[in-house]
Amino acid sequence: MKLLIGQILPYITVTLFTLGILYRLGRWAGARIVHNITLSPWLQTSGQVALRVGSEAFLFRNLFRFDKALWAGALLMHFALLNILVGHIVGFSFLGKQFALIPGLGITPELSKKMSDLLGSVFGIVLFVALLYLLYRRFAKDTVKFVTKPSDNLWLIYLLVLVGMGDIMRLVPDFHIEYVLVRDYIAALILFQPVVHMELLNSVFFLAHLLLVQILLIVFPFSKLMHFFGMFAERYIVNRVYHDTAPGLPNIEVATARKAGLGVPAGDAAGEGGVSCAGV
Amino acid sequence: MPEYKGMVQPTRASVAEMRKIYIEPVPDELKPEKAIEFLDQIRKKFRSFVLAMESCTKCGQCAENCHTYLGTRDPNNIPANRAELIRKIYKRYFTPEGRWFGKLVGAEDITLDVIEQWYSYFYQCSQCRRCAHVCPFGIDTCEVTFIGRQILHWLGITPKLHATTGAAMEKAGNHTALPKPGIVDTLKFMAEEVMDEFGVEVEFPVDKPGSDILYIPSSADFLLNPYTLMGAGMFFTYIGANWTIPSAVTEAGNFGFLFDQFWTQRGNVMRLLNAAQELGVKKIVWGECGHGWRAAKMYIPTLADRPVRWPLTHIHDEIANLICNNELKLDPSKNSKPVTLHDPCNYVRACGLNDNMRVIMNACVTDFREMSPHGADNFCCGGGSAILFDDPEMYRRRILFSKKKAEQVRATGVGRDGDGILCAPCSICKAQLYPMVEEHELGVEVKGLIDLVGKALVWK
């Protein structure tokens, strides 16, 4: 079992994850953007497009504008998730000493390790709580309940269990796992030099956490979690640069027309004047 | 009775009416299998549709932002759920997760009931794009209901209103089946009206060869909104334009956009291009019509079968431009009643007309009050995408769909003394709001924006 989950499955997972994502993105790319369905008001430059897509992707602009509670919950969840993903990579690679590597701050390796632990704990808890809120919302708010499918709730519960296991290893000293064990394990996997009896894989929590992550990655390309890519693909269609056709009518001389008194039955000359552009 | 298992549905076109628009209805027992076949063809073509099917996370934000849900509180009118009516089928037949996990991920087999559900709910959607505007990902339910309606049309299920309008367009060049002599007569009558009411001499040239400007009015302006067309006539006369109305296309709308983008919409585009070619015009200017302007501005470039030689602008663009250049003399005090502006959805979320409408408004009226929300955040009038059905069940729905709009208008206070103006510069908005301001007792008169321009022009 340890061998299967810890040493064999990871290779299958990475393969399926990669192929699955390519399959799904390929399915999207196969269909074309036929008509121009850009949303107005128009964005005038690529910079504005980048700003719009960026503020939607990283600050959840629309959620902020139309549903503050969802914005808070979703932003906290995704922000904590991002930090935890980065934290896993950086923390294990540098054994928690990453902050000491930033020049000029004078952080000692010991302090860095403490910071790493603290950040991990905080984001772990924030992520768990935010996920709980999102799940609560699916049951508490009628409109959301109406659109929820069983899989939507299952994903939240799945993530809660997955994050919960991580939090237990993070917060309960008895189940704590040393960074170095994980680093050596990952390094062995990457270098295709598996060690058969790794101490790390004796931890039930670690094994379960690892298994859940791998199942998640395998299912990821076929699930709603693909909205990470979907969001950018959709925004690429609806947020584009657009320039209006220039106004201006051919062969028009308003002043001449008014002097000639066009439309005025008696044929009097028209007066001068006009209304300024009031602006908005 | 236009109802199916408790769902409201608009009256359908008969077999004969479908044949007039070149569709042979599919027999009921074959409908489910044919629907899958059509869906498969179409999903391979439109990425906007595929992404709407595959990106939604069901966050539910669209619910409170859709006027049809706010008005009816029917869960299937939540945009995410409306799309789900087709997504459940899409998942079941075209995705691995739907095939393997079925109900768990919300996948479902297709049946005739599902198709009837599509007919009910896709024709309750106004295609106003407010859900796309508020969606964190920008998912556009419009792209879903366009395609749902297209499949229904190929199956032979189209509302009578849309099918007969499509047929009228092919026969007469407008939605009201008004023939050329009728158009010429109406315009003569209108010229007399302009003289009587405004003391202005206006001519409405039809098919005038060698014209510079081709003006495409909404056909509703000949009958229901005469002041809009009169205003346009006065505007073109005022600036001394060499303009004409083509008898081949006396219609700014394009219902093909709303039920059949493959044949009907494309056909209407070619018809327009032919007319422009024949009359040798230099520019095409569009009249007040929301969906029609979107269909023209945004879809002609990708639907035309030849290079489009004529720049295409909206009459609001041109009027606003002349106002900004100080070329029009307008007297706002001629429109002194309180006015509020209903932003047609297609103008503000699909055509970028937001600012220009306000330039015109501020120059033409003295007491302009904005609704809340307005501009791109505005709510639909409830008639969008021509769901202007008159059968009693659907009419009752229209009252519910316009509930949010009524609240907005009331909050501006323009109708408090019973003499307010609700400016709604779009033929479908006007057709929806004429009866709705009565149903909701708003104390306002519905008018177009060019109506106000025509009245405010200072001639000497």
XYZ file of C-alpha atoms in Angstrom:
740
model
C 0.000 0.000 0.000
C 2.755 2.417 0.977
C 4.645 1.440 -2.115
C 1.601 1.914 -4.310
C 0.493 5.299 -2.965
C 3.899 6.710 -2.202
C 6.133 5.360 -4.961
C 4.073 4.233 -7.956
C 0.898 6.286 -8.036
C 2.686 9.683 -8.184
C 4.012 8.884 -11.653
C 0.570 7.817 -12.854
C -0.954 10.926 -11.285
C 1.389 13.342 -12.987
C 0.837 11.643 -16.342
C -2.952 11.624 -16.083
C -3.039 15.190 -14.768
C -0.955 16.488 -17.662
C -2.749 14.530 -20.358
C -6.137 15.356 -18.862
C -5.466 19.070 -18.888
C -4.173 18.934 -22.443
C -7.308 17.018 -23.459
C -9.639 19.531 -21.840
C -7.812 22.597 -23.164
C -7.698 20.950 -26.581
C -11.456 20.475 -26.469
C -11.879 24.187 -25.809
C -9.398 25.208 -28.448
C -11.140 23.024 -31.037
C -14.115 25.367 -31.090
C -13.554 28.849 -32.452
C -14.415 32.357 -31.363
C -16.901 33.038 -34.141
C -18.489 36.409 -33.426
C -17.283 39.424 -31.513
C -19.053 39.246 -28.157
C -16.853 41.709 -26.294
C -18.626 43.261 -23.333
C -18.928 47.049 -23.386
C -17.982 49.639 -22.097
C -15.055 48.985 -24.405
C -11.522 48.494 -23.239
C -9.308 50.665 -25.423
C -5.832 49.222 -24.941
C -4.161 45.899 -24.148
C -3.096 47.468 -20.867
C -6.736 48.005 -19.916
C -7.516 44.413 -20.880
C -4.661 43.130 -18.724
C -5.860 45.305 -15.862
C -9.454 44.077 -16.172
C -8.572 40.393 -16.476
C -5.962 40.746 -13.735
C -8.337 42.443 -11.316
C -10.955 39.771 -12.009
C -8.471 36.916 -11.628
C -6.543 38.116 -8.590
C -8.898 40.517 -6.800
C -12.272 39.043 -7.852
C -13.514 42.445 -9.006
C -17.035 41.348 -9.969
C -17.602 39.479 -6.722
C -16.541 42.611 -4.863
C -18.952 44.729 -6.878
C -21.981 42.508 -6.528
C -21.616 40.197 -3.483
C -19.242 41.291 -0.716
C -19.705 38.203 1.471
C -18.907 35.814 -1.361
C -15.999 38.049 -2.320
C -14.527 37.843 1.171
C -14.984 34.080 1.420
C -13.752 33.291 -2.080
C -10.796 35.666 -1.948
C -9.641 34.363 1.456
C -9.985 30.780 0.284
C -8.072 31.300 -2.955
C -5.452 33.557 -1.399
C -4.774 31.047 1.389
C -4.703 28.227 -1.156
C -2.183 30.076 -3.309
C 0.047 30.697 -0.309
C -0.182 27.106 0.799
C 0.697 25.780 -2.653
C 3.666 28.120 -2.877
C 4.500 27.374 0.749
C 4.649 23.631 0.051
C 7.069 24.144 -2.814
C 9.288 26.743 -1.171
C 9.093 25.399 2.375
C 10.080 21.859 1.450
C 12.715 22.957 -1.055
C 14.489 25.247 1.416
C 13.514 23.372 4.573
C 11.783 26.464 5.936
C 14.900 28.596 5.633
C 13.715 30.470 2.544
C 13.263 33.829 4.286
C 16.873 33.793 5.445
C 17.860 33.772 1.785
C 16.354 37.198 1.157
C 19.340 39.520 1.356
C 19.289 42.607 3.529
C 16.581 41.537 5.971
C 18.897 39.880 8.448
C 16.569 36.965 9.083
C 18.284 34.011 10.698
C 17.535 30.462 9.479
C 15.897 29.717 12.853
C 13.601 32.736 12.572
C 12.826 31.821 8.977
C 11.757 28.346 10.047
C 9.499 29.858 12.699
C 8.004 32.252 10.158
C 7.452 29.431 7.739
C 5.684 27.412 10.443
C 3.565 30.366 11.469
C 2.524 31.284 7.921
C 1.698 27.671 7.165
C -0.443 27.397 10.296
C -2.273 30.654 9.679
C -3.063 29.975 6.027
C -3.967 26.392 6.838
C -6.567 27.572 9.307
C -7.804 30.401 7.062
C -8.222 27.990 4.161
C -10.165 25.542 6.314
C -12.459 28.228 7.697
C -13.031 29.827 4.295
C -13.921 26.455 2.806
C -16.337 25.897 5.673
C -17.961 29.240 4.903
C -18.322 28.385 1.226
C -19.926 25.085 2.170
C -22.211 26.803 4.687
C -23.216 29.246 1.971
C -24.265 26.409 -0.307
C -26.811 25.303 2.264
C -27.764 28.596 3.878
C -28.427 30.792 0.861
C -31.444 29.809 -1.220
C -30.199 31.090 -4.546
C -26.942 29.174 -4.162
C -28.759 26.063 -2.945
C -30.863 26.153 -6.113
C -27.818 26.041 -8.385
C -25.796 23.537 -6.342
C -25.221 19.997 -7.630
C -24.050 17.149 -5.349
C -20.557 17.368 -6.812
C -20.266 21.028 -5.762
C -20.748 20.079 -2.115
C -18.618 16.965 -2.430
C -15.684 18.996 -3.700
C -15.881 21.333 -0.734
C -16.075 18.422 1.695
C -13.214 16.690 -0.089
C -11.069 19.796 0.182
C -12.006 20.198 3.846
C -10.813 16.667 4.591
C -7.658 17.161 2.561
C -6.868 20.484 4.214
C -7.901 19.102 7.616
C -5.303 16.325 7.338
C -2.668 18.896 6.438
C -3.689 21.072 9.359
C -3.451 18.149 11.780
C 0.105 17.426 10.670
C 0.838 21.120 10.901
C -0.748 21.796 14.287
C -0.654 18.570 16.336
C 2.933 18.005 17.518
C 2.486 14.216 17.640
C 1.757 14.045 13.937
C 4.212 16.720 12.871
C 6.403 15.894 9.926
C 9.916 17.217 9.468
C 10.484 19.207 6.254
C 13.584 17.270 5.446
C 11.757 13.949 5.234
C 9.365 15.350 2.676
C 12.145 16.967 0.707
C 14.077 13.736 0.481
C 10.945 11.869 -0.537
C 10.090 14.327 -3.326
C 13.695 14.472 -4.490
C 13.779 10.689 -4.699
C 10.593 10.694 -6.756
C 11.868 13.335 -9.146
C 15.206 11.601 -9.602
C 13.515 8.224 -10.157
C 15.489 6.802 -7.220
C 12.752 5.550 -4.931
C 13.751 4.414 -1.486
C 11.719 1.411 -0.484
C 11.323 1.804 3.259
C 10.866 5.514 3.808
C 10.175 6.578 7.353
C 7.848 9.296 6.082
C 5.381 6.844 4.577
C 4.729 5.326 8.004
C 2.685 8.402 8.859
C -0.951 7.567 8.222
C -1.872 11.231 7.912
C 0.836 11.891 5.395
C -0.138 8.866 3.354
C -3.812 9.818 3.402
C -3.023 13.459 2.576
C -0.847 12.336 -0.300
C -3.471 9.928 -1.616
C -6.209 12.572 -1.526
C -4.014 15.048 -3.356
C -3.266 12.497 -6.032
C -6.910 11.577 -6.546
C -7.677 15.285 -6.765
C -5.043 15.808 -9.416
C -6.283 12.869 -11.455
C -9.876 14.108 -11.385
C -8.904 17.776 -11.733
C -8.971 17.941 -15.553
C -12.505 16.515 -15.621
C -13.916 18.697 -12.891
C -15.083 22.208 -12.115
C -11.643 22.902 -10.679
C -10.648 23.625 -14.282
C -12.265 27.033 -13.778
C -8.732 28.202 -13.065
C -8.082 27.870 -16.800
C -11.689 28.436 -17.843
C -11.731 31.873 -16.338
C -8.883 33.102 -18.510
C -10.256 31.379 -21.596
C -13.665 32.982 -21.080
C -12.268 36.433 -20.346
C -10.177 36.130 -23.509
C -13.479 36.077 -25.402
C -15.485 38.755 -23.593
C -12.790 41.274 -22.616
C -11.047 42.538 -25.729
C -9.899 45.796 -27.195
C -12.581 47.379 -29.345
C -12.619 50.681 -31.183
C -15.868 52.184 -32.422
C -16.267 53.167 -36.054
C -15.486 56.880 -36.245
C -18.591 59.072 -36.359
C -18.931 61.775 -39.001
C -21.437 61.853 -41.853
C -20.389 62.196 -45.488
C -20.936 65.553 -47.244
C -22.427 67.316 -44.246
C -22.061 71.043 -43.666
C -24.374 71.949 -40.872
C -23.563 75.663 -40.916
C -24.358 75.889 -44.635
C -27.562 73.925 -44.167
C -28.646 76.239 -41.396
C -27.782 79.345 -43.408
C -29.877 77.984 -46.246
C -32.655 77.522 -43.718
C -33.315 73.904 -44.637
C -36.562 72.678 -43.108
C -37.757 76.192 -42.291
C -40.848 76.833 -44.436
C -40.436 80.613 -44.621
C -36.809 80.235 -45.656
C -35.381 82.640 -43.047
C -31.681 82.585 -42.316
C -30.793 80.625 -39.211
C -29.171 82.098 -36.140
C -25.767 81.174 -34.765
C -25.013 79.195 -31.680
C -25.001 75.665 -30.345
C -25.069 73.489 -27.277
C -21.800 72.387 -25.787
C -20.951 68.760 -25.228
C -22.307 68.261 -21.752
C -20.062 65.311 -20.964
C -20.853 62.525 -18.588
C -52.875 26.430 -24.143
C -49.268 27.557 -24.065
C -48.251 25.496 -21.091
C -46.414 22.180 -20.754
C -46.290 20.283 -17.451
C -46.618 23.479 -15.453
C -44.119 25.449 -17.534
C -45.218 28.561 -19.373
C -44.449 28.576 -23.061
C -45.102 31.008 -25.885
C -47.487 29.944 -28.659
C -45.637 27.966 -31.303
C -45.433 28.524 -35.001
C -47.516 26.018 -36.950
C -45.962 23.523 -39.321
C -46.994 25.738 -42.239
C -45.374 28.764 -40.620
C -42.161 26.831 -40.000
C -42.071 25.695 -43.623
C -42.295 29.336 -44.693
C -38.938 29.891 -43.022
C -37.558 26.703 -44.581
C -37.742 24.417 -41.563
C -39.356 20.999 -41.654
C -40.305 20.202 -38.048
C -38.786 16.999 -36.661
C -41.389 14.457 -35.435
C -41.612 14.252 -31.637
C -40.191 10.729 -31.357
C -37.037 11.801 -33.220
C -36.578 15.124 -31.436
C -34.313 13.910 -28.586
C -31.898 12.117 -30.867
C -31.847 14.981 -33.379
C -31.277 17.491 -30.582
C -28.106 15.638 -29.582
C -26.971 15.573 -33.195
C -27.473 19.354 -33.563
C -25.881 20.055 -30.193
C -22.848 18.032 -31.214
C -22.461 19.995 -34.457
C -22.789 23.337 -32.734
C -20.563 22.691 -29.708
C -17.667 21.991 -32.043
C -18.051 25.451 -33.560
C -18.603 27.949 -30.751
C -15.999 28.292 -28.030
C -18.147 30.855 -26.224
C -20.723 28.083 -25.808
C -18.229 25.391 -24.795
C -16.765 27.623 -22.089
C -20.198 28.559 -20.778
C -20.827 24.817 -20.486
C -17.516 24.021 -18.822
C -16.438 26.939 -16.627
C -19.333 27.623 -14.268
C -18.586 26.935 -10.603
C -22.183 27.588 -9.485
C -21.289 30.444 -7.193
C -24.838 31.738 -7.583
C -23.910 35.392 -7.976
C -25.971 35.698 -11.175
C -29.264 34.896 -9.396
C -29.891 38.222 -7.715
C -28.632 40.015 -10.781
C -31.151 38.613 -13.258
C -34.441 40.462 -13.642
C -36.266 37.288 -14.691
C -35.318 35.544 -11.462
C -36.000 38.648 -9.357
C -39.426 38.909 -10.963
C -40.516 35.261 -10.955
C -38.388 33.599 -8.234
C -38.428 30.530 -10.452
C -35.124 28.670 -9.812
C -34.826 27.778 -13.496
C -34.661 31.481 -14.257
C -31.360 31.789 -12.403
C -28.859 32.190 -15.248
C -26.633 29.382 -13.944
C -29.630 27.070 -13.833
C -30.979 28.203 -17.179
C -27.660 27.211 -18.710
C -27.792 24.013 -16.662
C -30.859 22.930 -18.660
C -28.556 22.382 -21.611
C -25.375 21.768 -19.604
C -26.840 18.617 -18.044
C -27.313 17.213 -21.547
C -23.941 18.462 -22.752
C -22.250 16.787 -19.786
C -24.083 13.512 -20.267
C -23.232 13.116 -23.947
C -19.995 15.013 -24.498
C -17.870 14.830 -21.332
C -16.200 11.876 -19.592
C -17.284 13.065 -16.135
C -20.920 13.204 -17.228
C -20.796 9.734 -18.773
C -19.130 8.190 -15.709
C -20.698 10.052 -12.814
C -24.118 11.038 -14.201
C -26.406 12.626 -11.625
C -23.550 13.301 -9.223
C -22.205 16.003 -11.531
C -25.673 16.919 -12.743
C -25.711 15.022 -16.046
C -29.033 13.830 -17.426
C -30.395 11.863 -20.392
C -32.230 13.812 -23.018
C -35.998 13.472 -23.242
C -38.805 15.391 -24.830
C -39.454 16.993 -21.425
C -35.976 18.498 -21.421
C -36.576 19.965 -24.868
C -39.861 21.457 -23.658
C -37.961 22.904 -20.693
C -35.562 24.572 -23.101
C -38.455 26.073 -25.000
C -39.990 27.468 -21.839
C -36.887 28.892 -20.198
C -34.756 29.946 -23.167
C -37.682 32.095 -24.259
C -37.944 33.645 -20.808
C -34.350 34.857 -21.100
C -33.987 38.418 -22.387
C -30.422 37.801 -23.550
C -29.551 41.073 -21.814
C -26.031 39.906 -20.805
C -26.321 41.241 -17.287
C -25.234 37.829 -16.024
C -22.127 37.991 -18.227
C -21.505 41.460 -16.871
C -21.643 40.325 -13.222
C -20.174 36.815 -13.576
C -16.688 36.546 -12.037
C -15.615 34.635 -15.158
C -17.682 36.551 -17.705
C -19.805 33.532 -18.671
C -22.434 34.750 -21.121
C -25.806 32.988 -20.805
C -26.732 34.722 -24.026
C -24.418 32.331 -25.861
C -26.269 29.418 -24.279
C -29.778 30.582 -25.061
C -28.800 31.630 -28.598
C -27.709 28.071 -29.234
C -30.610 26.540 -27.348
C -33.022 28.556 -29.473
C -31.128 27.601 -32.620
C -31.447 23.899 -31.835
C -35.136 24.322 -31.004
C -35.592 26.117 -34.313
C -33.935 23.279 -36.231
C -36.236 20.870 -34.385
C -39.195 22.956 -35.542
C -39.979 24.645 -32.219
C -40.079 28.420 -32.636
C -42.499 30.949 -31.142
C -45.139 32.084 -33.578
C -44.061 35.676 -32.969
C -40.478 35.035 -34.021
C -41.271 32.746 -36.945
C -43.876 35.024 -38.514
C -41.623 38.032 -37.989
C -38.815 36.205 -39.747
C -41.137 35.366 -42.635
C -42.404 38.958 -42.864
C -38.846 40.217 -43.054
C -38.086 37.992 -46.002
C -41.273 38.994 -47.805
C -41.532 42.724 -47.091
C -38.147 43.772 -45.724
C -39.593 44.663 -42.341
C -41.151 42.948 -39.356
C -44.597 44.487 -39.741
C -45.082 43.251 -43.333
C -45.527 46.844 -44.485
C -45.138 46.991 -48.307
C -43.327 49.808 -50.098
C -46.490 51.819 -50.985
C -47.494 51.671 -47.335
C -44.069 52.927 -46.317
C -44.158 55.831 -48.749
C -47.667 56.794 -47.627
C -46.789 56.600 -43.961
C -43.731 58.760 -44.499
C -45.785 61.368 -46.392
C -48.222 61.423 -43.533
C -45.337 61.774 -41.109
C -43.944 64.748 -43.045
C -47.347 66.424 -42.663
C -47.348 65.677 -38.960
C -43.907 67.230 -38.574
C -45.159 70.346 -40.357
C -48.284 70.572 -38.192
C -46.568 69.953 -34.904
C -43.100 71.464 -35.299
C -43.560 73.806 -38.258
C -40.682 72.139 -40.047
C -40.499 71.043 -43.660
C -39.133 67.509 -43.810
C -38.861 65.048 -46.627
C -38.362 61.315 -46.094
C -36.630 60.070 -49.254
C -37.161 56.388 -50.076
C -34.747 54.550 -52.397
C -33.223 57.823 -53.574
C -30.337 56.918 -55.887
C -27.004 58.575 -55.238
C -27.688 59.158 -51.556
C -24.771 59.487 -49.178
C -26.414 58.061 -46.088
C -28.533 54.943 -45.767
C -30.773 55.266 -42.714
C -32.208 52.043 -41.328
C -35.190 52.795 -39.085
C -36.976 50.283 -36.941
C -40.231 49.304 -38.654
C -42.017 49.894 -35.367
C -41.190 53.572 -35.862
C -43.639 53.705 -38.800
C -46.540 52.698 -36.591
C -45.831 52.634 -32.863
C -43.017 55.136 -32.327
C -43.628 57.772 -35.028
C -41.801 60.501 -33.102
C -38.576 58.539 -33.326
C -38.695 58.464 -37.114
C -39.940 62.050 -37.254
C -37.029 63.050 -35.028
C -34.579 61.301 -37.338
C -36.130 63.041 -40.365
C -35.824 66.396 -38.648
C -32.230 65.694 -37.646
C -31.155 64.736 -41.171
C -32.957 67.767 -42.610
C -31.401 70.046 -40.014
C -27.862 69.041 -40.924
C -28.605 69.051 -44.664
C -27.878 65.355 -45.178
C -28.285 63.561 -48.475
C -30.006 60.538 -46.972
C -32.478 57.843 -47.853
C -34.433 54.948 -46.412
C -34.121 51.740 -48.451
C -37.481 50.070 -49.123
C -35.670 46.718 -49.231
C -34.674 47.026 -45.553
C -37.032 49.200 -43.552
C -36.066 47.311 -40.447
C -33.302 47.950 -37.931
C -34.135 44.724 -36.110
C -32.918 41.289 -37.062
C -34.949 38.547 -35.441
C -32.632 35.971 -36.934
C -30.204 37.038 -34.211
C -32.775 35.845 -31.667
C -33.843 32.459 -33.023
C -31.879 31.515 -36.136
C -28.427 32.982 -36.570
C -27.548 30.599 -39.358
C -30.106 31.358 -42.058
C -32.431 34.166 -41.011
C -29.841 36.495 -39.500
C -27.330 35.953 -42.254
C -30.018 36.437 -44.895
C -30.975 39.792 -43.431
C -27.365 40.912 -43.457
C -27.006 40.122 -47.191
C -30.228 41.915 -47.894
C -28.826 45.049 -46.279
C -25.515 44.849 -48.106
C -27.342 44.428 -51.431
C -29.458 47.504 -50.722
C -26.400 49.581 -49.808
C -24.683 48.467 -53.000
C -27.686 49.257 -55.205
C -28.220 52.738 -53.811
C -24.524 53.555 -53.915
C -24.426 55.012 -50.411
C -21.292 56.002 -48.480
C -22.335 55.266 -44.925
C -25.012 53.262 -43.120
C -26.643 54.828 -40.060
C -28.728 52.677 -37.747
C -31.957 53.689 -36.013
C -33.145 52.976 -32.474
C -33.189 49.217 -32.010
C -31.173 47.419 -29.347
C -30.798 43.849 -30.545
C -30.769 45.053 -34.155
C -27.874 47.391 -33.506
C -25.899 44.643 -31.808
C -26.693 42.256 -34.650
C -25.518 44.877 -37.136
C -22.507 46.401 -35.417
C -21.019 43.253 -33.913
C -22.210 40.493 -36.271
C -22.127 41.942 -39.794
C -18.312 41.741 -39.871
C -18.447 37.980 -39.252
C -21.652 37.191 -41.152
C -21.106 39.173 -44.367
C -20.288 37.130 -47.459
C -18.190 39.915 -49.002
C -16.003 42.774 -47.799
C -18.199 45.386 -46.123
C -17.410 48.721 -47.783
C -19.703 50.893 -45.702
C -18.874 52.249 -42.278
C -21.724 51.546 -39.920
C -22.699 53.854 -37.074
C -25.682 54.429 -34.833
C -27.678 57.630 -35.151
C -26.880 58.328 -31.476
C -23.151 58.239 -32.302
C -23.684 60.790 -35.039
C -25.922 63.096 -33.025
C -23.579 62.998 -30.033
C -20.620 63.740 -32.300
C -22.353 66.827 -33.735
C -23.343 67.970 -30.246
C -19.733 67.664 -29.095
C -18.652 69.693 -32.144
C -21.185 72.408 -31.262
C -22.961 71.990 -34.577
C -26.501 71.440 -33.310
C -28.525 74.151 -31.681
C -30.711 72.468 -29.111
C -33.053 74.021 -26.603
C -33.415 71.751 -23.577
C -36.275 73.831 -22.204
C -38.474 72.364 -24.938
C -38.208 69.102 -22.982
C -38.808 70.382 -19.478
C -40.633 67.384 -18.015
C -38.624 65.103 -15.705
C -36.865 62.412 -17.741
C -35.145 59.181 -16.820
C -33.193 56.961 -19.176
C -33.649 53.221 -19.501
C -30.376 51.926 -20.921
C -31.160 49.287 -23.550
C -29.062 46.245 -22.619
C -27.619 45.746 -26.076
C -26.498 49.380 -26.227
C -24.661 49.462 -22.916
C -23.321 45.914 -22.545
C -22.740 44.972 -26.168
C -22.372 48.145 -28.245
C -20.680 50.774 -26.075
C -23.361 53.470 -26.492
C -23.409 54.383 -22.821
C -21.702 57.793 -22.932
C -23.191 59.024 -26.193
C -26.755 58.566 -24.967
C -25.922 60.795 -22.014
C -24.283 63.452 -24.164
C -27.541 63.680 -26.116
C -29.730 63.513 -23.034
C -27.892 66.299 -21.243
C -28.141 68.526 -24.310
C -31.860 67.926 -24.920
C -33.642 67.957 -21.564
C -33.598 70.138 -18.460
C -34.455 67.594 -15.767
C -32.553 64.358 -16.377
C -32.521 61.856 -13.511
C -30.393 58.712 -13.628
C -31.806 55.396 -12.507
C -29.958 53.265 -10.027
C -28.219 51.216 -11.238
C -27.651 52.625 -14.718
C -25.253 52.319 -17.638
C -23.675 48.900 -17.995
C -25.159 47.859 -14.624
C -28.700 48.558 -15.771
C -31.498 45.995 -15.601
C -33.436 44.862 -18.681
C -36.967 46.091 -19.372
C -38.121 42.466 -19.402
C -38.863 42.322 -23.111
C -35.314 41.796 -24.351
C -34.756 39.380 -27.238
C -38.357 40.025 -28.316
C -40.077 37.900 -25.712
C -43.043 40.215 -26.243
C -45.586 37.422 -26.174
C -49.218 38.380 -25.819
C -50.795 35.073 -24.796
C -52.105 35.537 -21.255
C -49.606 33.280 -19.462
C -46.602 34.872 -21.126
C -48.010 38.368 -20.752
C -48.265 37.799 -17.005
C -44.613 36.755 -17.041
C -43.722 39.983 -18.852
C -45.244 41.962 -16.011
C -43.082 39.996 -13.566
C -39.959 40.433 -15.721
C -40.443 44.202 -15.668
C -40.864 44.379 -11.907
C -37.261 45.379 -11.269
C -37.452 48.027 -13.993
C -40.644 49.424 -12.465
C -38.942 49.706 -9.057
C -36.041 51.545 -10.675
C -38.281 54.005 -12.506
C -40.343 54.630 -9.396
C -37.222 55.342 -7.354
C -36.211 58.172 -9.696
C -39.445 59.982 -8.903
C -39.943 61.176 -12.488
C -43.512 59.894 -12.569
C -44.552 61.332 -9.226
C -46.715 64.025 -10.834
C -47.831 61.744 -13.619
C -46.022 63.703 -16.322
C -42.617 62.017 -16.394
C -40.801 60.678 -19.418
C -39.179 57.255 -19.557
C -36.729 57.435 -22.423
C -36.133 53.946 -23.808
C -34.310 54.261 -27.116
C -34.960 50.739 -28.436
C -38.020 49.379 -30.219
C -38.312 46.241 -28.126
C -37.908 48.227 -24.899
C -40.618 50.582 -26.131
C -42.956 47.735 -27.091
C -42.438 46.157 -23.678
C -42.668 49.381 -21.687
C -45.743 50.933 -23.344
C -48.021 48.417 -21.592
C -45.737 47.893 -18.583
C -45.756 51.516 -17.413
C -49.540 51.151 -17.294
C -49.432 47.773 -15.504
C -47.104 49.177 -12.861
C -48.784 52.623 -12.835
C -45.539 54.531 -13.185
C -46.957 57.871 -14.330
C -44.511 58.151 -17.211
C -44.718 58.339 -20.966
C -42.316 56.139 -22.943
C -40.276 57.914 -25.598
C -37.215 57.394 -27.735
C -34.091 59.503 -27.497
C -34.345 60.874 -31.043
C -37.891 61.960 -30.181
C -36.347 64.332 -27.641
C -33.679 65.509 -30.097
C -36.313 66.295 -32.743
C -38.282 68.333 -30.258
C -35.257 70.223 -28.933
C -33.809 71.298 -32.303
C -33.765 75.070 -32.774
C -34.442 75.905 -36.410
C -33.894 79.664 -36.586
